[in-house]
Amino acid sequence: MRILGIDPGIAIVGFGFIDKQGSKCVPVQYGCIQTEAHTPDEERLLHVYEAMVQLIDKYKPDAVAFEKLFFNRNVSTAMPVSQARGVLILAAHQKGLPIGEYTPMQVKQAIVGYGKAEKKQVQEMVRMFLKLQAIPKPDDVADALAVAICHAHSSTLNSKLNEVLRK
């Protein structure tokens, strides 16, 4: 199962493709989509959308996982980031991909085992889970990979629960 994890943003969209092979997660490709500051939002959104469609077409994920938006400090970025998240969801939906959504606390719980873990702890666990030489940069990329790993763990649990409930 190939999973695309996304950390939405307007300036930087982190993405990470992983393959779930049994209980292991193997990195396929990861990086970020960046848009230029002082560019009109509609141009930035179009760039984010088109870049995501190209990535989906190239790496052909089976599912997409998003980090749910949480704004506790910089509320002024909420609208543009929400718009970017919308075009990213649109890109995934148009390709017929199932979408999972996870709060930052759910991701931290899945990766570190503690929902209030520090960002550095999550990043180090992502590096260890995926057997990477270094923590992916910028932070948005590590966050996207964490979301993909969270979905891999959650999809296993959810499918087992569904099996039990069907019996």
mmCIF file of C-alpha atoms in Angstrom:
data_model
loop_
_atom_site.group_PDB
_atom_site.id
_atom_site.type_symbol
_atom_site.label_atom_id
_atom_site.label_comp_id
_atom_site.label_asym_id
_atom_site.label_seq_id
_atom_site.Cartn_x
_atom_site.Cartn_y
_atom_site.Cartn_z
ATOM 1 C CA MET A 1 0.000 0.000 0.000
ATOM 2 C CA ARG A 2 1.433 3.369 -1.020
ATOM 3 C CA ILE A 3 0.472 6.309 1.174
ATOM 4 C CA LEU A 4 0.938 10.005 0.488
ATOM 5 C CA GLY A 5 1.239 12.128 3.619
ATOM 6 C CA ILE A 6 0.654 15.868 3.276
ATOM 7 C CA ASP A 7 1.425 18.767 5.592
ATOM 8 C CA PRO A 8 -0.618 21.540 3.968
ATOM 9 C CA GLY A 9 0.602 25.107 3.610
ATOM 10 C CA ILE A 10 0.550 28.033 1.214
ATOM 11 C CA ALA A 11 4.297 28.811 1.236
ATOM 12 C CA ILE A 12 5.474 25.215 1.766
ATOM 13 C CA VAL A 13 3.532 21.981 1.287
ATOM 14 C CA GLY A 14 5.367 19.018 2.758
ATOM 15 C CA PHE A 15 4.751 15.674 1.078
ATOM 16 C CA GLY A 16 5.960 12.157 1.663
ATOM 17 C CA PHE A 17 5.230 8.919 -0.170
ATOM 18 C CA ILE A 18 5.799 5.708 1.770
ATOM 19 C CA ASP A 19 5.123 2.072 0.975
ATOM 20 C CA LYS A 20 3.608 0.009 3.766
ATOM 21 C CA GLN A 21 5.137 -3.447 3.497
ATOM 22 C CA GLY A 22 3.743 -5.626 6.259
ATOM 23 C CA SER A 23 4.616 -3.826 9.480
ATOM 24 C CA LYS A 24 7.382 -1.772 7.832
ATOM 25 C CA CYS A 25 7.185 1.638 6.216
ATOM 26 C CA VAL A 26 9.599 2.303 3.372
ATOM 27 C CA PRO A 27 10.233 5.803 2.004
ATOM 28 C CA VAL A 28 9.552 6.241 -1.716
ATOM 29 C CA GLN A 29 9.868 9.991 -2.289
ATOM 30 C CA TYR A 30 9.533 13.091 -0.154
ATOM 31 C CA GLY A 31 10.012 16.807 -0.455
ATOM 32 C CA CYS A 32 8.056 20.009 -0.637
ATOM 33 C CA ILE A 33 6.131 22.221 -2.992
ATOM 34 C CA GLN A 34 7.101 25.859 -2.490
ATOM 35 C CA THR A 35 5.415 29.029 -3.648
ATOM 36 C CA GLU A 36 6.903 32.497 -3.873
ATOM 37 C CA ALA A 37 5.959 35.086 -1.276
ATOM 38 C CA HIS A 38 4.263 38.212 -2.624
ATOM 39 C CA THR A 39 2.678 36.172 -5.437
ATOM 40 C CA PRO A 40 -1.112 36.451 -5.694
ATOM 41 C CA ASP A 41 -2.843 33.700 -3.711
ATOM 42 C CA GLU A 42 -4.677 32.396 -6.774
ATOM 43 C CA GLU A 43 -1.334 31.776 -8.532
ATOM 44 C CA ARG A 44 0.099 30.086 -5.448
ATOM 45 C CA LEU A 45 -2.970 27.851 -5.148
ATOM 46 C CA LEU A 46 -2.803 26.890 -8.814
ATOM 47 C CA HIS A 47 0.882 26.003 -8.440
ATOM 48 C CA VAL A 48 0.167 23.866 -5.348
ATOM 49 C CA TYR A 49 -2.714 22.098 -7.095
ATOM 50 C CA GLU A 50 -0.840 21.394 -10.342
ATOM 51 C CA ALA A 51 2.295 20.208 -8.537
ATOM 52 C CA MET A 52 0.234 17.836 -6.377
ATOM 53 C CA VAL A 53 -1.600 16.403 -9.394
ATOM 54 C CA GLN A 54 1.776 15.718 -11.046
ATOM 55 C CA LEU A 55 3.092 13.997 -7.899
ATOM 56 C CA ILE A 56 -0.036 11.848 -7.591
ATOM 57 C CA ASP A 57 0.192 10.877 -11.262
ATOM 58 C CA LYS A 58 3.885 10.005 -10.952
ATOM 59 C CA TYR A 59 3.883 8.063 -7.652
ATOM 60 C CA LYS A 60 0.331 6.643 -7.745
ATOM 61 C CA PRO A 61 -0.597 6.445 -4.059
ATOM 62 C CA ASP A 62 -3.394 4.198 -2.810
ATOM 63 C CA ALA A 63 -4.411 6.662 -0.077
ATOM 64 C CA VAL A 64 -3.717 10.220 1.033
ATOM 65 C CA ALA A 65 -3.381 11.401 4.624
ATOM 66 C CA PHE A 66 -3.610 15.032 5.716
ATOM 67 C CA GLU A 67 -2.679 16.739 8.914
ATOM 68 C CA LYS A 68 -5.731 18.585 10.221
ATOM 69 C CA LEU A 69 -5.163 22.284 10.567
ATOM 70 C CA PHE A 70 -4.541 23.692 14.005
ATOM 71 C CA PHE A 71 -3.891 27.384 14.592
ATOM 72 C CA ASN A 72 -2.987 28.498 18.064
ATOM 73 C CA ARG A 73 -0.738 31.465 17.317
ATOM 74 C CA ASN A 74 -0.702 32.852 13.795
ATOM 75 C CA VAL A 75 -4.392 32.968 12.941
ATOM 76 C CA SER A 76 -3.675 35.353 10.016
ATOM 77 C CA THR A 77 -2.308 32.411 8.008
ATOM 78 C CA ALA A 78 -5.405 30.285 8.633
ATOM 79 C CA MET A 79 -7.298 31.338 5.507
ATOM 80 C CA PRO A 80 -4.526 30.888 2.899
ATOM 81 C CA VAL A 81 -3.431 27.581 4.456
ATOM 82 C CA SER A 82 -7.057 26.393 4.509
ATOM 83 C CA GLN A 83 -7.398 27.310 0.849
ATOM 84 C CA ALA A 84 -4.220 25.377 0.006
ATOM 85 C CA ARG A 85 -5.538 22.405 1.957
ATOM 86 C CA GLY A 86 -8.743 22.636 -0.071
ATOM 87 C CA VAL A 87 -6.982 22.439 -3.436
ATOM 88 C CA LEU A 88 -4.846 19.547 -2.146
ATOM 89 C CA ILE A 89 -7.956 17.648 -1.043
ATOM 90 C CA LEU A 90 -9.519 18.423 -4.424
ATOM 91 C CA ALA A 91 -6.485 16.984 -6.243
ATOM 92 C CA ALA A 92 -6.683 13.755 -4.208
ATOM 93 C CA HIS A 93 -10.467 13.479 -4.545
ATOM 94 C CA GLN A 94 -10.380 14.019 -8.319
ATOM 95 C CA LYS A 95 -7.980 11.061 -8.546
ATOM 96 C CA GLY A 96 -10.434 8.915 -6.565
ATOM 97 C CA LEU A 97 -8.120 8.467 -3.598
ATOM 98 C CA PRO A 98 -9.379 7.724 -0.083
ATOM 99 C CA ILE A 99 -8.455 10.495 2.341
ATOM 100 C CA GLY A 100 -7.507 10.218 5.998
ATOM 101 C CA GLU A 101 -7.185 13.163 8.362
ATOM 102 C CA TYR A 102 -5.268 13.285 11.633
ATOM 103 C CA THR A 103 -4.820 15.920 14.299
ATOM 104 C CA PRO A 104 -1.283 16.854 15.322
ATOM 105 C CA MET A 105 -1.931 15.058 18.629
ATOM 106 C CA GLN A 106 -2.976 11.845 16.827
ATOM 107 C CA VAL A 107 0.169 11.973 14.676
ATOM 108 C CA LYS A 108 2.422 12.487 17.711
ATOM 109 C CA GLN A 109 0.671 9.637 19.532
ATOM 110 C CA ALA A 110 1.167 7.299 16.566
ATOM 111 C CA ILE A 111 4.815 8.237 16.017
ATOM 112 C CA VAL A 112 6.184 8.841 19.524
ATOM 113 C CA GLY A 113 3.521 7.249 21.718
ATOM 114 C CA TYR A 114 2.792 10.556 23.429
ATOM 115 C CA GLY A 115 0.312 13.090 22.053
ATOM 116 C CA LYS A 116 2.183 16.101 23.432
ATOM 117 C CA ALA A 117 5.626 15.092 22.170
ATOM 118 C CA GLU A 118 8.058 17.761 21.029
ATOM 119 C CA LYS A 119 8.539 18.370 17.305
ATOM 120 C CA LYS A 120 12.182 17.179 17.508
ATOM 121 C CA GLN A 121 11.058 13.865 19.009
ATOM 122 C CA VAL A 122 8.617 13.299 16.154
ATOM 123 C CA GLN A 123 11.258 14.176 13.568
ATOM 124 C CA GLU A 124 13.798 11.792 15.095
ATOM 125 C CA MET A 125 11.241 8.965 15.210
ATOM 126 C CA VAL A 126 10.366 9.576 11.539
ATOM 127 C CA ARG A 127 14.068 9.302 10.713
ATOM 128 C CA MET A 128 14.334 6.055 12.682
ATOM 129 C CA PHE A 129 11.083 4.508 11.348
ATOM 130 C CA LEU A 130 12.145 5.123 7.757
ATOM 131 C CA LYS A 131 15.845 4.362 8.346
ATOM 132 C CA LEU A 132 16.901 7.737 6.937
ATOM 133 C CA GLN A 133 20.412 9.154 7.317
ATOM 134 C CA ALA A 134 19.098 12.564 8.406
ATOM 135 C CA ILE A 135 15.866 14.222 9.472
ATOM 136 C CA PRO A 136 14.098 15.463 6.307
ATOM 137 C CA LYS A 137 14.123 19.235 5.866
ATOM 138 C CA PRO A 138 12.287 21.532 5.953
ATOM 139 C CA ASP A 139 10.175 20.538 8.968
ATOM 140 C CA ASP A 140 7.070 20.333 6.757
ATOM 141 C CA VAL A 141 8.556 17.301 4.977
ATOM 142 C CA ALA A 142 9.185 15.415 8.217
ATOM 143 C CA ASP A 143 5.649 16.323 9.306
ATOM 144 C CA ALA A 144 4.202 14.938 6.055
ATOM 145 C CA LEU A 145 6.108 11.673 6.487
ATOM 146 C CA ALA A 146 4.844 11.462 10.074
ATOM 147 C CA VAL A 147 1.272 11.823 8.811
ATOM 148 C CA ALA A 148 1.858 9.041 6.257
ATOM 149 C CA ILE A 149 3.290 6.747 8.960
ATOM 150 C CA CYS A 150 0.342 7.581 11.233
ATOM 151 C CA HIS A 151 -2.048 6.610 8.441
ATOM 152 C CA ALA A 152 -0.146 3.361 7.822
ATOM 153 C CA HIS A 153 -0.523 2.429 11.499
ATOM 154 C CA SER A 154 -4.130 3.606 11.683
ATOM 155 C CA SER A 155 -5.206 1.850 8.485
ATOM 156 C CA THR A 156 -3.902 -1.458 9.874
ATOM 157 C CA LEU A 157 -5.826 -0.969 13.101
ATOM 158 C CA ASN A 158 -8.968 0.193 11.298
ATOM 159 C CA SER A 159 -8.964 -2.771 8.899
ATOM 160 C CA LYS A 160 -8.560 -5.209 11.829
ATOM 161 C CA LEU A 161 -11.401 -3.521 13.703
ATOM 162 C CA ASN A 162 -13.610 -3.700 10.615
ATOM 163 C CA GLU A 163 -12.845 -7.414 10.239
ATOM 164 C CA VAL A 164 -13.868 -8.046 13.846
ATOM 165 C CA LEU A 165 -17.029 -5.968 13.499
ATOM 166 C CA ARG A 166 -18.078 -7.851 10.344
ATOM 167 C CA LYS A 167 -17.997 -11.213 12.143
#
